[in-house]
mmCIF file of C-alpha atoms in Angstrom:
data_model
loop_
_atom_site.group_PDB
_atom_site.id
_atom_site.type_symbol
_atom_site.label_atom_id
_atom_site.label_comp_id
_atom_site.label_asym_id
_atom_site.label_seq_id
_atom_site.Cartn_x
_atom_site.Cartn_y
_atom_site.Cartn_z
ATOM 1 C CA MET H 1 -2.525 -12.964 30.070
ATOM 2 C CA CYS H 2 -5.318 -13.558 32.531
ATOM 3 C CA ALA H 3 -8.798 -12.968 31.239
ATOM 4 C CA VAL H 4 -11.637 -11.874 33.575
ATOM 5 C CA HIS H 5 -13.733 -14.623 32.127
ATOM 6 C CA SER H 6 -12.055 -17.533 30.455
ATOM 7 C CA ARG H 7 -13.284 -18.947 27.193
ATOM 8 C CA LEU H 8 -14.443 -22.026 29.064
ATOM 9 C CA GLU H 9 -16.661 -19.903 31.297
ATOM 10 C CA PHE H 10 -18.020 -18.123 28.281
ATOM 11 C CA ALA H 11 -18.623 -21.330 26.347
ATOM 12 C CA SER H 12 -20.328 -22.827 29.429
ATOM 13 C CA ALA H 13 -22.576 -19.797 29.925
ATOM 14 C CA THR H 14 -23.612 -19.629 26.291
ATOM 15 C CA ARG H 15 -24.331 -23.371 26.160
ATOM 16 C CA VAL H 16 -27.059 -23.009 28.835
ATOM 17 C CA ALA H 17 -29.515 -21.921 26.134
ATOM 18 C CA GLN H 18 -28.324 -24.508 23.621
ATOM 19 C CA VAL H 19 -29.732 -27.936 23.109
ATOM 20 C CA LYS H 20 -27.534 -30.518 24.797
ATOM 21 C CA LYS H 21 -28.078 -33.268 22.261
ATOM 22 C CA PRO H 22 -25.289 -33.995 19.749
ATOM 23 C CA ARG H 23 -26.018 -32.841 16.193
ATOM 24 C CA VAL H 24 -26.051 -36.424 14.873
ATOM 25 C CA PRO H 25 -27.327 -39.696 16.394
ATOM 26 C CA GLN H 26 -24.950 -41.403 18.744
ATOM 27 C CA VAL H 27 -24.203 -45.064 18.040
ATOM 28 C CA LYS H 28 -24.966 -47.010 21.124
ATOM 29 C CA PRO H 29 -22.077 -49.453 21.690
ATOM 30 C CA GLY H 30 -23.044 -53.114 21.173
ATOM 31 C CA THR H 31 -25.949 -52.348 18.838
ATOM 32 C CA ARG H 32 -24.164 -52.827 15.493
ATOM 33 C CA PRO H 33 -22.418 -56.191 15.175
ATOM 34 C CA GLU H 34 -20.213 -54.930 12.292
ATOM 35 C CA LEU H 35 -18.672 -52.417 14.775
ATOM 36 C CA SER H 36 -17.803 -54.975 17.427
ATOM 37 C CA ALA H 37 -14.103 -55.254 16.696
ATOM 38 C CA LEU H 38 -13.681 -51.518 16.413
ATOM 39 C CA GLU H 39 -15.613 -50.874 19.590
ATOM 40 C CA GLN H 40 -13.408 -53.452 21.355
ATOM 41 C CA ARG H 41 -10.222 -51.725 20.054
ATOM 42 C CA ILE H 42 -11.556 -48.285 21.190
ATOM 43 C CA ARG H 43 -12.482 -49.659 24.611
ATOM 44 C CA GLY H 44 -9.049 -51.306 24.911
ATOM 45 C CA ALA H 45 -7.197 -48.070 24.114
ATOM 46 C CA ARG H 46 -9.508 -45.668 25.999
ATOM 47 C CA GLY H 47 -11.021 -47.802 28.717
ATOM 48 C CA ARG H 48 -14.523 -46.858 27.459
ATOM 49 C CA ILE H 49 -16.390 -45.636 24.461
ATOM 50 C CA SER H 50 -16.816 -41.924 25.124
ATOM 51 C CA PRO H 51 -19.533 -39.655 23.669
ATOM 52 C CA LEU H 52 -16.969 -38.541 21.071
ATOM 53 C CA TYR H 53 -16.568 -42.056 19.758
ATOM 54 C CA THR H 54 -20.328 -42.757 19.834
ATOM 55 C CA VAL H 55 -20.611 -39.930 17.272
ATOM 56 C CA LEU H 56 -17.516 -41.014 15.265
ATOM 57 C CA LEU H 57 -18.917 -44.539 15.026
ATOM 58 C CA ASN H 58 -21.356 -43.223 12.427
ATOM 59 C CA SER H 59 -18.287 -43.402 10.167
ATOM 60 C CA PRO H 60 -16.425 -46.571 11.113
ATOM 61 C CA GLU H 61 -13.401 -45.792 8.864
ATOM 62 C CA LEU H 62 -13.027 -42.318 10.398
ATOM 63 C CA ALA H 63 -13.487 -43.675 13.929
ATOM 64 C CA SER H 64 -10.807 -46.221 13.296
ATOM 65 C CA GLY H 65 -8.302 -43.727 11.905
ATOM 66 C CA TRP H 66 -9.103 -41.258 14.692
ATOM 67 C CA GLU H 67 -8.466 -43.881 17.372
ATOM 68 C CA GLN H 68 -5.174 -44.862 15.805
ATOM 69 C CA LEU H 69 -3.970 -41.264 15.482
ATOM 70 C CA PHE H 70 -4.915 -40.266 19.002
ATOM 71 C CA THR H 71 -3.575 -43.453 20.543
ATOM 72 C CA ALA H 72 -0.196 -42.604 18.913
ATOM 73 C CA ILE H 73 -0.414 -38.997 20.153
ATOM 74 C CA ARG H 74 -1.331 -39.912 23.697
ATOM 75 C CA GLN H 75 0.640 -43.076 24.202
ATOM 76 C CA LYS H 76 3.492 -43.417 21.657
ATOM 77 C CA THR H 77 5.288 -40.063 21.433
ATOM 78 C CA SER H 78 8.344 -38.671 23.131
ATOM 79 C CA VAL H 79 6.432 -35.577 24.340
ATOM 80 C CA PRO H 80 6.552 -35.658 28.136
ATOM 81 C CA PRO H 81 3.017 -36.486 29.457
ATOM 82 C CA ALA H 82 2.736 -33.306 31.525
ATOM 83 C CA LEU H 83 3.582 -31.127 28.491
ATOM 84 C CA ARG H 84 1.192 -33.119 26.336
ATOM 85 C CA GLU H 85 -1.673 -32.508 28.784
ATOM 86 C CA LEU H 86 -0.592 -28.827 29.224
ATOM 87 C CA VAL H 87 -1.094 -28.237 25.490
ATOM 88 C CA ILE H 88 -4.348 -30.266 25.364
ATOM 89 C CA LEU H 89 -5.821 -28.227 28.208
ATOM 90 C CA ARG H 90 -4.587 -24.968 26.644
ATOM 91 C CA VAL H 91 -6.126 -25.820 23.247
ATOM 92 C CA ALA H 92 -9.403 -26.632 25.013
ATOM 93 C CA VAL H 93 -9.429 -23.247 26.749
ATOM 94 C CA LEU H 94 -8.478 -21.332 23.618
ATOM 95 C CA ASN H 95 -11.239 -22.997 21.640
ATOM 96 C CA GLY H 96 -13.865 -22.963 24.401
ATOM 97 C CA ALA H 97 -14.083 -26.739 24.446
ATOM 98 C CA GLU H 98 -15.211 -27.453 27.962
ATOM 99 C CA TYR H 99 -15.839 -31.173 27.372
ATOM 100 C CA GLU H 100 -12.288 -31.599 26.097
ATOM 101 C CA PHE H 101 -10.839 -29.745 29.111
ATOM 102 C CA GLU H 102 -12.777 -31.765 31.661
ATOM 103 C CA ALA H 103 -12.037 -35.037 29.869
ATOM 104 C CA HIS H 104 -8.297 -34.333 30.162
ATOM 105 C CA VAL H 105 -8.131 -33.079 33.745
ATOM 106 C CA PRO H 106 -7.680 -36.708 35.104
ATOM 107 C CA HIS H 107 -4.932 -37.291 32.504
ATOM 108 C CA ALA H 108 -3.246 -34.037 33.515
ATOM 109 C CA ARG H 109 -3.307 -35.067 37.153
ATOM 110 C CA ALA H 110 -1.940 -38.508 36.297
ATOM 111 C CA ALA H 111 0.862 -36.853 34.352
ATOM 112 C CA GLY H 112 1.833 -34.860 37.455
ATOM 113 C CA MET H 113 0.236 -31.469 36.789
ATOM 114 C CA SER H 114 -0.700 -29.672 39.975
ATOM 115 C CA GLU H 115 -4.266 -28.580 40.727
ATOM 116 C CA GLU H 116 -2.975 -25.002 40.743
ATOM 117 C CA SER H 117 -1.659 -25.381 37.169
ATOM 118 C CA ILE H 118 -4.871 -26.937 35.974
ATOM 119 C CA GLU H 119 -6.959 -24.139 37.534
ATOM 120 C CA ARG H 120 -4.658 -21.473 36.100
ATOM 121 C CA LEU H 121 -5.179 -22.935 32.635
ATOM 122 C CA ARG H 122 -8.941 -23.137 33.244
ATOM 123 C CA ARG H 123 -8.912 -19.373 34.048
ATOM 124 C CA ASP H 124 -6.830 -18.612 30.928
ATOM 125 C CA ASP H 125 -3.943 -17.547 33.198
ATOM 126 C CA VAL H 126 -0.554 -18.568 31.767
ATOM 127 C CA GLU H 127 1.519 -16.870 34.479
ATOM 128 C CA GLY H 128 3.474 -18.974 36.946
ATOM 129 C CA PHE H 129 4.551 -21.741 34.576
ATOM 130 C CA SER H 130 8.179 -22.738 34.040
ATOM 131 C CA LEU H 131 10.262 -21.327 31.203
ATOM 132 C CA LEU H 132 9.750 -24.472 29.118
ATOM 133 C CA GLU H 133 6.026 -24.600 29.872
ATOM 134 C CA ARG H 134 5.628 -20.942 28.858
ATOM 135 C CA LEU H 135 7.519 -21.623 25.590
ATOM 136 C CA VAL H 136 5.236 -24.571 24.861
ATOM 137 C CA LEU H 137 2.162 -22.445 25.674
ATOM 138 C CA GLN H 138 3.404 -19.692 23.332
ATOM 139 C CA TYR H 139 3.787 -22.349 20.588
ATOM 140 C CA THR H 140 0.308 -23.711 21.319
ATOM 141 C CA ASP H 141 -1.190 -20.212 21.235
ATOM 142 C CA ALA H 142 0.532 -19.371 17.937
ATOM 143 C CA ILE H 143 -0.669 -22.546 16.254
ATOM 144 C CA THR H 144 -4.173 -22.340 17.646
ATOM 145 C CA ARG H 145 -4.870 -18.619 17.353
ATOM 146 C CA ASP H 146 -2.711 -17.457 14.483
ATOM 147 C CA LEU H 147 -1.801 -20.629 12.588
ATOM 148 C CA VAL H 148 1.567 -18.987 11.760
ATOM 149 C CA VAL H 149 4.337 -19.472 14.233
ATOM 150 C CA PRO H 150 6.687 -16.562 14.657
ATOM 151 C CA GLU H 151 10.197 -17.371 13.285
ATOM 152 C CA ALA H 152 11.748 -16.209 16.578
ATOM 153 C CA LEU H 153 10.005 -19.019 18.447
ATOM 154 C CA TYR H 154 11.664 -21.854 16.490
ATOM 155 C CA PRO H 155 15.247 -21.366 17.761
ATOM 156 C CA GLN H 156 13.928 -21.457 21.340
ATOM 157 C CA LEU H 157 11.990 -24.651 20.607
ATOM 158 C CA ASP H 158 15.040 -26.223 18.972
ATOM 159 C CA ARG H 159 17.015 -25.721 22.188
ATOM 160 C CA HIS H 160 14.565 -27.884 24.094
ATOM 161 C CA PHE H 161 13.305 -30.470 21.578
ATOM 162 C CA ASP H 162 14.858 -32.780 18.995
ATOM 163 C CA VAL H 163 13.140 -32.938 15.595
ATOM 164 C CA LYS H 164 11.046 -36.006 16.468
ATOM 165 C CA THR H 165 9.674 -34.482 19.625
ATOM 166 C CA LEU H 166 8.954 -31.158 17.918
ATOM 167 C CA VAL H 167 7.000 -32.952 15.158
ATOM 168 C CA GLU H 168 5.060 -34.898 17.817
ATOM 169 C CA LEU H 169 4.391 -31.752 19.872
ATOM 170 C CA THR H 170 3.126 -29.969 16.773
ATOM 171 C CA ALA H 171 0.905 -32.946 15.843
ATOM 172 C CA THR H 172 -0.471 -32.996 19.437
ATOM 173 C CA ILE H 173 -1.421 -29.320 19.245
ATOM 174 C CA ALA H 174 -2.863 -29.642 15.755
ATOM 175 C CA GLY H 175 -4.661 -32.851 16.578
ATOM 176 C CA TYR H 176 -6.346 -31.512 19.674
ATOM 177 C CA ASN H 177 -7.392 -28.439 17.746
ATOM 178 C CA MET H 178 -9.210 -30.868 15.475
ATOM 179 C CA VAL H 179 -10.731 -32.641 18.471
ATOM 180 C CA SER H 180 -12.058 -29.413 20.031
ATOM 181 C CA ARG H 181 -13.494 -28.165 16.720
ATOM 182 C CA PHE H 182 -15.225 -31.519 16.116
ATOM 183 C CA LEU H 183 -16.654 -31.627 19.677
ATOM 184 C CA ILE H 184 -18.050 -28.117 19.416
ATOM 185 C CA ALA H 185 -19.406 -28.532 15.899
ATOM 186 C CA MET H 186 -21.085 -31.804 16.787
ATOM 187 C CA ARG H 187 -22.224 -30.535 20.212
ATOM 188 C CA ILE H 188 -20.557 -33.418 22.057
ATOM 189 C CA HIS H 189 -20.419 -33.092 25.815
#
């Protein structure tokens, strides 16, 4: 289903009138000695301390748990990297989370996604994907839009994924829904 204007375009257009500053103060890395070890762990796992983490650092316990969960999702699951990035980009589009989308474009490229696929997702166009990719997109859409997955979808998923991978795929979709909602609510970009 191709939309004339994707949610990302809408979110971007409506944000022009919004204040660009996050809703809470950002913790500048290196300014709070008690966060040194956590900042080092985040930097080690992510390569940097992103705007998302500068907000999360207002709650060190939450930032720590968040970092552990998303390191597991991104680096320690059996979900193929290209499928992982496909669902992350799709969740970002469905939720209008432009920052999340743009943050994951380099990861999608590194995972082997084509520029054409990335741009189709950006435009909310799910045509032209493989059978497996379309199935994963349907699953992502059901979880993100409706919360309830149609029973008819499960047997199709079971033909492609073992239990472990299906749990990890579901956690990836659910987790990145949390990310996009947090980013939007806290005005992180």
